[in-house]
Coordinates of C-alpha atoms in Angstrom, one line a residue:
Chain A
M1 CA 50.0 -63.9 53.7
E2 CA 53.6 -64.3 54.4
E3 CA 54.6 -62.2 51.6
Q4 CA 52.4 -59.5 52.6
D5 CA 53.7 -59.6 56.2
F6 CA 57.2 -59.5 55.1
L7 CA 56.4 -56.5 52.7
K8 CA 54.7 -54.7 55.5
K9 CA 57.6 -55.3 57.8
N10 CA 60.0 -54.3 55.2
L11 CA 58.2 -51.1 54.4
Q12 CA 57.8 -50.1 57.9
Q13 CA 61.4 -50.6 58.6
A14 CA 62.4 -48.6 55.5
A15 CA 59.8 -45.8 56.6
E16 CA 61.2 -45.8 60.1
S17 CA 64.8 -45.5 58.9
G18 CA 63.9 -42.3 57.2
A19 CA 64.5 -40.2 60.2
E20 CA 68.2 -40.9 59.8
H21 CA 68.2 -39.6 56.2
V22 CA 66.4 -36.3 56.3
E23 CA 67.6 -33.0 57.3
V24 CA 65.4 -30.4 58.9
D25 CA 66.1 -26.8 58.1
D26 CA 66.3 -24.7 61.3
M27 CA 64.3 -22.0 59.7
L28 CA 61.3 -24.3 59.8
W29 CA 61.3 -24.1 63.6
Q30 CA 61.5 -20.2 63.4
S31 CA 58.5 -20.2 61.1
I32 CA 56.5 -22.6 63.4
E33 CA 57.6 -20.5 66.5
A34 CA 56.5 -17.3 64.9
R35 CA 53.0 -18.9 64.2
L36 CA 52.8 -20.0 67.8
E37 CA 54.1 -16.8 69.3
P38 CA 51.1 -14.7 69.5
K39 CA 49.1 -17.3 71.2
R40 CA 51.8 -17.9 73.7
K41 CA 52.9 -14.5 74.6
R42 CA 50.6 -11.7 73.2
R43 CA 47.2 -12.8 73.9
G44 CA 46.3 -10.1 76.2
F45 CA 47.8 -7.5 73.8
F46 CA 45.6 -8.7 70.9
F47 CA 42.4 -8.8 73.0
I48 CA 42.8 -5.1 73.2
M49 CA 43.2 -4.4 69.5
P50 CA 39.4 -4.7 68.6
C51 CA 38.6 -2.7 71.6
L52 CA 40.8 -0.1 70.3
G53 CA 39.2 -0.2 66.9
W54 CA 35.8 0.3 68.3
A55 CA 37.0 3.0 70.7
G56 CA 38.4 4.8 67.7
L57 CA 35.0 4.6 66.0
F58 CA 33.2 6.1 68.9
G59 CA 36.0 8.7 69.3
A60 CA 35.4 9.6 65.7
G61 CA 31.6 10.0 66.2
S62 CA 32.2 12.0 69.3
L63 CA 34.5 14.3 67.6
L64 CA 31.9 14.7 64.8
L65 CA 29.3 15.5 67.3
T66 CA 31.4 18.0 68.9
L67 CA 32.3 19.6 65.7
W68 CA 28.6 19.7 64.7
L69 CA 27.6 21.3 67.9
L70 CA 30.5 23.9 67.8
L71 CA 29.4 24.8 64.3
K72 CA 25.8 24.8 64.6
P73 CA 25.2 28.4 66.1
A74 CA 26.9 29.7 63.0
A75 CA 24.4 28.0 60.7
G76 CA 21.6 29.5 62.8
Q77 CA 23.0 33.0 62.0
A78 CA 22.0 32.6 58.3
P79 CA 20.9 36.0 57.1
N80 CA 17.5 35.0 55.7
A81 CA 14.9 32.1 55.8
Q82 CA 16.0 30.8 52.4
E83 CA 19.6 30.2 53.4
A84 CA 18.4 28.7 56.7
A85 CA 16.3 26.3 54.8
T86 CA 19.2 25.5 52.6
T87 CA 21.4 24.7 55.5
T88 CA 18.9 22.3 57.0
Q89 CA 19.1 20.2 53.8
S90 CA 22.8 19.9 54.0
L91 CA 23.3 16.3 54.7
P92 CA 26.5 14.3 55.5
I93 CA 28.1 13.0 52.3
P94 CA 30.7 10.5 52.9
A95 CA 33.4 10.4 50.3
V96 CA 33.6 6.9 49.7
A97 CA 33.5 4.8 46.5
P98 CA 30.1 5.0 44.6
T99 CA 29.3 1.4 45.0
S100 CA 26.0 0.4 46.5
A101 CA 27.5 0.4 49.9
A102 CA 28.5 4.1 49.5
A103 CA 25.3 5.0 47.8
E104 CA 23.4 3.7 50.8
S105 CA 25.7 5.2 53.4
S106 CA 24.1 8.4 54.1
N107 CA 22.0 9.1 57.3
A108 CA 19.6 11.3 55.3
A109 CA 16.3 12.2 56.4
P110 CA 13.6 10.7 54.3
I111 CA 12.3 13.1 51.5
N112 CA 9.3 12.7 49.4
G113 CA 9.7 9.8 47.2
N114 CA 9.2 11.7 43.8
A115 CA 12.4 12.9 42.6
A116 CA 12.6 16.7 42.3
P117 CA 15.7 18.8 42.4
A118 CA 15.6 20.9 45.5
T119 CA 17.3 23.8 43.6
T120 CA 15.6 26.1 41.3
A121 CA 16.7 28.8 39.1
A122 CA 15.6 31.4 41.5
Q123 CA 17.9 30.0 44.2
T124 CA 21.1 30.0 42.2
H125 CA 23.2 32.6 43.2
V126 CA 26.1 34.6 41.7
S127 CA 29.7 33.2 41.7
H128 CA 32.0 34.8 44.3
P129 CA 35.4 35.3 42.5
S130 CA 37.6 34.4 45.4
Y131 CA 36.0 30.9 45.8
N132 CA 35.8 29.8 42.1
T133 CA 36.2 26.1 42.7
S134 CA 33.9 23.2 42.8
V135 CA 36.1 20.8 44.8
F136 CA 36.4 20.7 48.5
T137 CA 39.0 18.4 50.2
P138 CA 38.6 17.8 53.8
K139 CA 42.1 19.2 54.4
S140 CA 41.4 22.5 52.6
V141 CA 38.0 22.8 54.4
N142 CA 39.8 22.2 57.7
Q143 CA 42.3 25.1 56.9
K144 CA 39.5 27.3 55.8
L145 CA 37.0 26.7 58.5
P146 CA 37.5 29.8 60.4
E147 CA 37.5 31.9 57.3
L148 CA 34.5 30.1 56.0
A149 CA 32.6 30.9 59.1
T150 CA 32.8 34.5 58.6
M151 CA 32.5 34.4 54.8
T152 CA 29.4 32.3 54.5
A153 CA 26.8 34.8 55.5
T154 CA 27.9 37.2 53.0
N155 CA 29.7 35.4 50.3
P156 CA 27.9 32.6 48.7
M157 CA 29.9 30.1 46.8
P158 CA 29.1 28.2 43.6
V159 CA 29.3 24.6 43.5
Q160 CA 29.1 22.8 40.1
A161 CA 28.1 19.3 40.0
T162 CA 27.3 16.5 37.8
A163 CA 24.8 13.7 38.7
P164 CA 26.0 10.1 38.1
A165 CA 24.5 8.6 34.9
A166 CA 22.2 6.1 36.6
I167 CA 20.9 8.8 38.9
L168 CA 20.2 11.0 35.9
A169 CA 18.3 8.2 34.4
N170 CA 15.9 8.2 37.2
A171 CA 15.6 11.9 37.3
P172 CA 12.8 14.0 35.9
A173 CA 13.1 14.8 32.2
N174 CA 13.6 18.6 32.9
M175 CA 16.5 18.1 35.2
P176 CA 19.8 19.2 33.6
A177 CA 22.8 17.0 33.8
S178 CA 24.8 19.8 35.2
I179 CA 23.1 21.4 38.0
P180 CA 24.3 24.8 39.4
A181 CA 24.2 24.5 43.0
A182 CA 21.9 26.7 45.3
G183 CA 22.7 28.2 48.5
A184 CA 25.6 29.6 50.2
V185 CA 28.3 27.4 51.7
T186 CA 27.5 27.6 55.3
T187 CA 29.6 26.4 58.1
N188 CA 27.5 23.4 58.4
Q189 CA 28.3 22.4 55.0
A190 CA 32.0 22.9 55.9
A191 CA 31.6 20.5 58.7
V192 CA 30.0 18.0 56.3
A193 CA 33.3 18.1 54.3
C194 CA 35.1 16.6 57.4
L195 CA 32.9 13.6 57.3
P196 CA 35.1 11.5 55.0
F197 CA 37.6 11.5 57.9
L198 CA 35.1 10.4 60.4
F199 CA 32.6 8.0 58.5
T200 CA 35.0 5.3 57.8
P201 CA 34.3 1.9 56.6
L202 CA 34.5 -0.7 59.3
E203 CA 34.3 -4.3 58.3
A204 CA 34.2 -7.4 60.4
T205 CA 34.1 -10.7 58.6
T206 CA 33.7 -14.1 60.3
T207 CA 33.8 -17.3 58.5
L208 CA 32.5 -20.2 60.4
N209 CA 33.6 -23.5 59.3
T210 CA 32.1 -26.7 60.7
K211 CA 34.3 -28.9 58.7
D212 CA 36.6 -30.3 61.2
V213 CA 39.6 -31.8 59.7
S214 CA 40.4 -33.9 62.7
N215 CA 37.1 -35.6 62.2
P216 CA 36.9 -37.1 58.7
K217 CA 33.2 -37.8 59.1
A218 CA 32.3 -34.2 59.4
P219 CA 30.4 -32.8 56.4
R220 CA 32.6 -30.9 54.0
T221 CA 30.4 -28.3 52.7
A222 CA 28.9 -26.6 55.9
K223 CA 30.7 -23.3 55.7
A224 CA 29.3 -19.8 56.0
Q225 CA 30.8 -16.5 56.2
F226 CA 29.0 -13.6 58.0
F227 CA 29.8 -10.1 57.1
L228 CA 29.1 -7.3 59.1
G229 CA 30.1 -3.9 57.9
L230 CA 29.5 -0.3 58.8
Y231 CA 29.9 1.9 56.0
G232 CA 29.3 5.6 56.7
G233 CA 27.0 4.7 59.5
A234 CA 25.0 2.0 57.5
N235 CA 24.8 -1.5 58.7
T236 CA 25.3 -4.3 56.5
L237 CA 24.6 -7.9 57.2
R238 CA 25.6 -10.4 54.6
M239 CA 25.2 -14.2 54.9
R240 CA 27.4 -16.0 52.4
P241 CA 27.3 -19.7 52.7
F242 CA 29.9 -21.2 50.5
T243 CA 31.4 -24.3 49.6
D244 CA 34.6 -25.9 48.2
D245 CA 32.5 -27.3 45.5
P246 CA 33.2 -26.1 42.0
Y247 CA 29.6 -24.9 41.6
F248 CA 27.9 -23.1 44.3
I249 CA 25.0 -20.9 45.3
E250 CA 25.0 -18.2 47.7
A251 CA 21.7 -18.1 49.4
L252 CA 21.1 -14.7 50.3
E253 CA 22.6 -11.3 50.7
A254 CA 20.6 -8.8 52.6
R255 CA 21.5 -5.3 53.3
K256 CA 19.5 -2.8 55.2
N257 CA 20.4 0.6 56.2
A258 CA 18.9 4.1 56.4
T259 CA 18.4 4.6 52.9
S260 CA 18.0 1.3 51.2
F261 CA 17.1 -2.2 51.6
N262 CA 18.8 -4.7 49.3
L263 CA 18.1 -8.3 48.7
A264 CA 20.0 -10.6 46.4
A265 CA 20.7 -14.2 45.5
A266 CA 23.9 -15.3 43.9
G267 CA 25.6 -18.3 42.5
G268 CA 28.6 -19.0 40.5
I269 CA 31.6 -21.2 39.8
Q270 CA 34.9 -21.4 41.5
K271 CA 38.2 -23.2 41.2
R272 CA 41.0 -23.6 43.6
W273 CA 44.4 -24.9 43.0
N274 CA 45.9 -27.0 45.6
G275 CA 43.1 -25.8 47.9
H276 CA 44.7 -22.3 48.1
L277 CA 44.9 -19.9 45.2
G278 CA 41.9 -19.8 43.1
W279 CA 39.1 -17.8 41.4
R280 CA 35.5 -17.4 41.8
V281 CA 33.1 -15.9 39.4
Y282 CA 29.5 -15.3 40.3
G283 CA 26.5 -13.3 39.6
A284 CA 23.9 -11.9 41.9
V285 CA 20.4 -11.0 41.1
G286 CA 18.0 -9.2 43.5
F287 CA 16.6 -5.8 43.8
S288 CA 17.1 -2.9 46.2
R289 CA 14.9 -0.1 47.3
Q290 CA 16.9 2.9 48.0
R291 CA 16.9 6.6 48.0
Y292 CA 19.4 8.0 45.5
R293 CA 21.3 11.2 46.0
Y294 CA 22.0 13.6 43.3
R295 CA 25.4 15.1 43.2
L296 CA 26.7 12.5 45.6
Y297 CA 30.2 13.8 46.0
Q298 CA 29.7 17.4 46.2
L299 CA 28.9 19.9 48.9
E300 CA 25.7 21.4 47.8
N301 CA 22.2 20.3 48.8
P302 CA 21.5 16.8 48.0
T303 CA 18.3 15.8 46.4
L304 CA 16.9 12.4 47.1
T305 CA 14.7 10.2 45.1
T306 CA 13.5 6.7 45.9
A307 CA 13.7 3.9 43.3
L308 CA 13.2 0.3 43.3
V309 CA 16.0 -1.0 40.9
S310 CA 17.2 -4.3 40.0
N311 CA 20.5 -5.2 41.5
S312 CA 22.4 -7.4 39.2
Q313 CA 26.0 -7.7 39.3
I314 CA 28.8 -9.8 38.4
R315 CA 31.6 -10.4 40.7
V316 CA 35.0 -11.8 40.1
E317 CA 37.2 -12.7 42.8
I318 CA 40.8 -14.1 43.1
T319 CA 40.9 -15.9 46.4
Y320 CA 43.6 -17.4 48.6
G321 CA 42.1 -19.9 50.9
D322 CA 39.0 -18.1 52.1
T323 CA 40.6 -14.7 51.6
V324 CA 39.5 -12.6 48.8
L325 CA 42.7 -11.0 47.4
L326 CA 41.0 -9.2 44.7
E327 CA 37.3 -8.5 44.1
Q328 CA 35.6 -6.7 41.1
R329 CA 32.2 -5.9 41.2
Q330 CA 30.4 -4.8 38.2
F331 CA 26.7 -3.7 38.5
V332 CA 25.0 -4.6 35.5
A333 CA 21.8 -2.6 36.1
G334 CA 20.2 -0.2 38.4
E335 CA 23.3 0.9 40.2
I336 CA 26.6 2.3 39.1
G337 CA 29.9 1.3 40.5
G338 CA 32.3 -1.5 40.6
D339 CA 35.7 -1.3 42.4
L340 CA 38.7 -3.0 41.6
L341 CA 41.5 -2.6 44.2
L342 CA 44.6 -4.3 43.4
Y343 CA 47.3 -4.5 46.0
P344 CA 49.9 -6.9 47.2
W345 CA 49.1 -9.6 49.6
S346 CA 51.3 -11.1 52.1
A347 CA 51.4 -14.6 53.3
R348 CA 53.4 -13.6 56.3
E349 CA 51.9 -14.1 59.8
H350 CA 52.2 -10.4 60.8
H351 CA 53.2 -7.7 58.6
L352 CA 53.1 -4.3 57.9
Y353 CA 51.8 -3.2 54.5
A354 CA 52.6 -0.1 52.7
G355 CA 52.7 0.8 49.1
P356 CA 50.8 1.7 46.0
A357 CA 47.5 0.3 45.1
L358 CA 45.3 1.0 41.9
R359 CA 41.7 1.7 42.4
Y360 CA 39.6 1.5 39.2
N361 CA 35.8 2.4 39.1
A362 CA 34.5 0.3 36.3
G363 CA 30.9 2.0 36.6
G364 CA 29.8 5.4 36.3
S365 CA 33.0 7.6 36.5
G366 CA 35.2 4.9 34.7
R367 CA 38.1 6.5 36.7
L368 CA 41.5 5.1 37.5
A369 CA 43.4 6.3 40.4
P370 CA 46.6 5.4 42.3
V371 CA 46.1 5.3 46.0
W372 CA 48.5 4.6 48.8
R373 CA 47.7 2.0 51.4
A374 CA 49.4 1.5 54.7
G375 CA 48.7 -0.5 57.8
A376 CA 49.4 -3.6 59.7
A377 CA 48.0 -7.1 59.8
I378 CA 48.2 -9.4 62.7
R379 CA 47.3 -13.0 62.6
T380 CA 46.6 -14.6 66.0
F381 CA 44.1 -16.6 67.8
G382 CA 44.8 -19.4 65.4
S383 CA 43.7 -18.1 62.2
W384 CA 42.4 -14.7 62.9
E385 CA 43.7 -11.6 61.3
L386 CA 43.3 -8.2 62.5
H387 CA 44.2 -5.6 60.2
G388 CA 44.0 -1.8 60.2
G389 CA 45.4 1.2 58.1
M390 CA 44.4 3.7 55.7
S391 CA 44.4 4.4 52.0
W392 CA 45.1 7.8 50.7
Q393 CA 44.4 9.0 47.3
P394 CA 46.7 11.9 46.8
Y395 CA 45.3 13.2 43.5
A396 CA 42.3 15.2 42.7
A397 CA 43.0 14.9 39.1
P398 CA 40.1 14.7 36.6
W399 CA 40.9 11.2 35.8
S400 CA 41.0 10.2 39.4
Y401 CA 38.3 8.0 41.1
F402 CA 37.1 10.6 43.6
E403 CA 36.9 14.2 42.6
T404 CA 38.6 15.2 45.7
R405 CA 41.6 13.9 47.5
T406 CA 40.4 11.3 50.0
I407 CA 41.4 9.3 52.9
Q408 CA 39.7 6.2 54.1
W409 CA 40.4 4.1 57.0
E410 CA 40.4 0.4 57.0
F411 CA 39.9 -1.9 59.9
G412 CA 39.2 -5.4 59.6
V413 CA 38.9 -8.7 61.3
R414 CA 39.2 -11.9 59.2
R415 CA 39.3 -15.5 59.9
Y416 CA 41.6 -17.8 57.7
W417 CA 41.4 -21.4 56.9
R418 CA 43.9 -23.4 54.9
Chain B
M1 CA 70.6 -24.2 75.1
Q2 CA 71.0 -24.6 78.9
Q3 CA 67.3 -24.3 79.3
L4 CA 66.6 -26.9 76.5
K5 CA 68.8 -29.4 78.3
Q6 CA 66.8 -29.3 81.4
Y7 CA 63.8 -30.6 79.6
E8 CA 65.7 -33.1 77.5
N9 CA 65.0 -36.1 79.9
H10 CA 61.4 -35.3 80.3
S11 CA 58.9 -37.9 78.9
D12 CA 56.6 -37.0 76.2
A13 CA 53.7 -36.8 78.6
D14 CA 55.5 -34.3 80.8
L15 CA 56.5 -32.2 77.9
V16 CA 52.9 -32.2 76.6
Q17 CA 51.8 -30.9 80.0
L18 CA 54.3 -28.1 79.8
C19 CA 53.4 -27.4 76.2
I20 CA 49.7 -26.9 77.4
Q21 CA 51.0 -24.3 79.7
R22 CA 52.6 -22.7 76.7
E23 CA 56.2 -23.2 77.8
P24 CA 58.2 -22.4 74.7
M25 CA 61.3 -24.6 75.8
A26 CA 59.0 -27.7 76.1
Q27 CA 57.6 -27.1 72.6
R28 CA 61.1 -26.7 71.4
V29 CA 62.4 -30.0 72.9
L30 CA 59.3 -31.9 71.6
Y31 CA 59.9 -30.5 68.3
E32 CA 63.6 -31.4 68.4
R33 CA 62.6 -35.0 69.4
Y34 CA 60.2 -35.6 66.5
K35 CA 61.4 -33.3 63.8
A36 CA 63.4 -35.9 61.8
R37 CA 60.7 -38.6 62.1
M38 CA 58.0 -36.1 60.9
M39 CA 59.9 -34.9 58.1
A40 CA 60.6 -38.4 56.9
F41 CA 57.0 -38.9 57.2
C42 CA 56.1 -35.8 55.3
R43 CA 58.6 -36.7 52.6
R44 CA 56.8 -39.9 52.1
Y45 CA 53.4 -38.6 51.7
F46 CA 54.0 -35.1 50.2
Q47 CA 56.9 -36.1 47.9
R48 CA 57.9 -32.8 46.7
Q49 CA 60.3 -31.1 49.2
D50 CA 58.4 -27.7 49.4
L51 CA 55.1 -29.5 50.1
A52 CA 56.7 -31.7 52.6
E53 CA 58.0 -28.6 54.5
E54 CA 54.7 -26.8 54.3
F55 CA 52.8 -29.5 55.8
F56 CA 55.6 -30.3 58.3
Q57 CA 55.2 -26.6 59.5
E58 CA 51.4 -26.9 59.4
G59 CA 51.3 -30.2 61.3
F60 CA 53.5 -28.9 64.1
V61 CA 51.5 -25.8 64.4
R62 CA 48.2 -27.5 64.5
F63 CA 49.7 -29.9 67.0
F64 CA 50.8 -27.3 69.5
Q65 CA 47.6 -25.2 69.0
K66 CA 45.4 -28.1 69.7
I67 CA 47.6 -29.8 72.2
E68 CA 45.0 -29.9 74.8
Q69 CA 43.0 -32.5 72.8
Y70 CA 46.0 -35.1 72.9
D71 CA 45.4 -37.9 75.5
S72 CA 48.6 -38.8 77.1
K73 CA 47.5 -42.5 77.6
Y74 CA 48.2 -43.1 74.0
P75 CA 51.7 -42.9 72.3
L76 CA 52.6 -39.5 70.9
Y77 CA 54.1 -40.5 67.5
P78 CA 51.0 -42.2 65.9
Y79 CA 48.9 -39.3 66.9
L80 CA 51.4 -36.8 65.5
K81 CA 51.3 -38.8 62.2
K82 CA 47.6 -38.6 62.1
I83 CA 47.7 -34.8 62.8
F84 CA 50.2 -34.3 60.0
L85 CA 48.3 -36.4 57.6
Y86 CA 45.1 -34.4 58.3
A87 CA 47.0 -31.2 57.8
G88 CA 47.4 -32.1 54.1
I89 CA 44.2 -34.1 53.7
N90 CA 42.8 -31.8 51.1
Y91 CA 46.0 -32.1 49.0
L92 CA 46.0 -35.9 49.3
R93 CA 42.3 -36.2 48.5
Q94 CA 42.9 -34.7 45.0
F95 CA 44.9 -37.8 43.9
F96 CA 41.6 -39.7 43.9
S97 CA 40.2 -37.3 41.3
E98 CA 39.9 -38.4 37.8
K99 CA 42.6 -36.0 36.7
Y100 CA 45.1 -38.3 38.7
N101 CA 43.6 -41.6 37.8
T102 CA 44.2 -42.4 34.2
A103 CA 44.3 -46.0 34.6
P104 CA 41.1 -47.6 35.6
L105 CA 41.0 -49.6 38.7
E106 CA 39.8 -52.8 36.9
T107 CA 43.0 -53.3 34.9
L108 CA 44.6 -55.5 37.4
A109 CA 45.6 -58.1 34.9
E110 CA 48.5 -56.1 33.7
Y111 CA 50.1 -56.8 36.9
S112 CA 51.4 -60.3 37.2
D113 CA 52.6 -62.0 40.3
P114 CA 56.4 -61.9 40.4
E115 CA 58.4 -65.0 40.6
P116 CA 58.9 -66.3 44.1
G117 CA 62.1 -65.0 45.5
I118 CA 63.7 -63.3 48.4
M119 CA 62.9 -59.7 48.9
P120 CA 65.9 -57.6 49.7
S121 CA 65.6 -55.1 52.7
L122 CA 64.5 -51.7 51.6
S123 CA 66.1 -48.6 52.5
Y124 CA 64.2 -45.1 53.0
Q125 CA 65.5 -44.0 49.7
D126 CA 64.4 -47.1 48.1
L127 CA 61.0 -46.5 49.5
L128 CA 60.7 -43.1 48.3
G129 CA 61.8 -44.1 44.8
L130 CA 59.3 -46.9 44.7
M131 CA 56.4 -44.6 45.8
A132 CA 57.4 -42.2 43.1
K133 CA 56.9 -44.8 40.5
M134 CA 53.4 -45.7 41.5
Q135 CA 50.3 -43.9 41.0
E136 CA 49.9 -41.3 43.8
A137 CA 46.5 -42.7 45.1
D138 CA 47.8 -46.2 45.1
A139 CA 51.0 -45.2 46.9
L140 CA 48.9 -43.4 49.5
V141 CA 46.6 -46.3 50.2
L142 CA 49.7 -48.6 50.2
Q143 CA 51.4 -46.6 52.8
L144 CA 48.3 -46.2 55.0
A145 CA 47.5 -49.9 55.0
L146 CA 50.9 -51.3 55.2
I147 CA 53.0 -48.9 56.9
E148 CA 50.6 -47.1 59.2
E149 CA 48.4 -50.1 59.6
W150 CA 45.1 -48.4 59.0
T151 CA 41.9 -50.4 58.3
H152 CA 40.3 -50.0 54.9
E153 CA 37.4 -48.4 56.8
E154 CA 39.6 -45.8 58.2
I155 CA 41.3 -45.1 54.8
A156 CA 38.0 -44.9 53.1
V157 CA 36.5 -42.3 55.6
T158 CA 39.5 -40.3 55.7
L159 CA 40.2 -40.1 52.0
G160 CA 36.5 -39.8 51.0
I161 CA 36.5 -43.2 49.0
T162 CA 34.8 -46.4 49.3
E163 CA 36.3 -49.4 51.1
G164 CA 36.1 -51.4 47.9
N165 CA 38.1 -48.6 46.3
S166 CA 40.6 -48.8 49.1
R167 CA 41.0 -52.5 48.7
A168 CA 41.4 -52.6 45.0
R169 CA 44.0 -49.8 45.2
L170 CA 46.0 -51.7 47.8
L171 CA 46.0 -54.8 45.7
R172 CA 47.1 -53.1 42.7
A173 CA 49.7 -51.0 44.6
R174 CA 51.1 -54.3 46.2
K175 CA 51.4 -56.1 43.0
K176 CA 53.0 -53.1 41.4
L177 CA 55.3 -52.7 44.2
M178 CA 56.3 -56.4 44.0
S179 CA 57.0 -55.9 40.2
L180 CA 59.2 -53.0 41.0
I181 CA 61.5 -54.7 43.6
P182 CA 64.2 -56.8 42.1
L183 CA 63.9 -60.2 43.9
E184 CA 66.7 -62.3 44.5
T185 CA 66.4 -65.8 43.3
P186 CA 66.4 -68.2 46.3
I187 CA 69.4 -70.5 46.7
T188 CA 68.1 -74.0 46.4

């Protein structure tokens, strides 16, 4: 016992004498101060940020409504009943990635479940030489809006489209892969082209963690992530309980919006190094009932079909803490898509990000495209991060992901744990 | 600097109260007061310099962010040590995984009691050197039990091990430590 007491005393003295032997870098305080600063000084400002995001969304919606109201009379002046009917079938088509979220993201009115192309040979019109193009970008449409408004009544425009493979698989046997579009490009359709600007992905992710590190008796595995997203007007609620265990099961993923209902269960394996950087591979199996849209990214009349499809997918994620740095989703069956977005990640508290990213669609189009991303990320309220910005794909090259140049806005709220 | 000086004579409890009001100078003074001790603490537990600095930052950030939870009736230093330890608890827990424990706990026979002698006074550098020569998990339990004076129950709950495991590790660590310290022969 004496030996132990002496050893204890000796060790304690040695430990306490350590303060005289260590040097502390001044930079450490700066770093600590930077992490404390938002809480100390800018709380009011950062309260406003999410409000601004929502205000922006509603502002965009109002703009869309205004635009639609302004242009509606022109659509009503269609020269004949056939064109008027065509106009009413022109539905919003957000130019977002052809993942399930995008595919689900229309606000289309229900159409009879049996797939049938709305266009017929009789409706196909003659090309107009001055508009011999199949690609509309929002920018070009904006520039041409006044001109289009006067041209549409008399100068119909051809639109060539190719249906995605999986959609064609569900299509009637007599439907050609390449469908000449019917109907004139009306001002209403031109307004639709502006939608990519207005229907923007909005994402809010909250991770709840009941593992209280200050209480060692707290359970280690009770952690859940709630994912609420708005994609093109569609609501997504995803509940993702997940653990630190090497094997895990995600209980449920459910999505419901205007065009689909999606239910899936997932599980997989994960590995983290030092509790930080890690990877996660998991599979999801489920089904979705949704209406597919032919010629999703074009301006012509969409045709919808309802299908019950399996929704199997494999996802690979690279994670840092609970942050997904990189996610690759590959739909195995039923859907097309899969999006790989590779971009630098900053560990800094607050940072601006700008630079190139690479977007790859592993599914239907198999296209790879460089995009530019820019924005700002702010971490505050402990471990919350607010980020907002945009990605711009400047090229409309045939090998690019989207067939048109696109801009997508990104807003997000994330919660970090270390 | 002038502003810092006006807080230098404040007690810890006063500074904590000011920190609750998000007074940056009080935070700085508190940091300056404890930074050396806490860095020495971090170096003992997270032996790599980069890890020690990471958890040093993390510990102070957590402390200041949750400073309302601190009860001023108790001394600040032990509370800080606990906060810092919990900041890196996931890192420390990995030492108890199979990957880090190549030698089974039962092999205590290989450590023989040293000859009776006079133990020299250890310096901080000696302590770091000794800890580096021991298995990480054993060194951790030894420090918690002997230096921080935690009970085996506390250690077991915090590290997610059994009390028996904690006792066995302490025993093995102590014997290992005694074999590593060069004892001086007593003058008879």
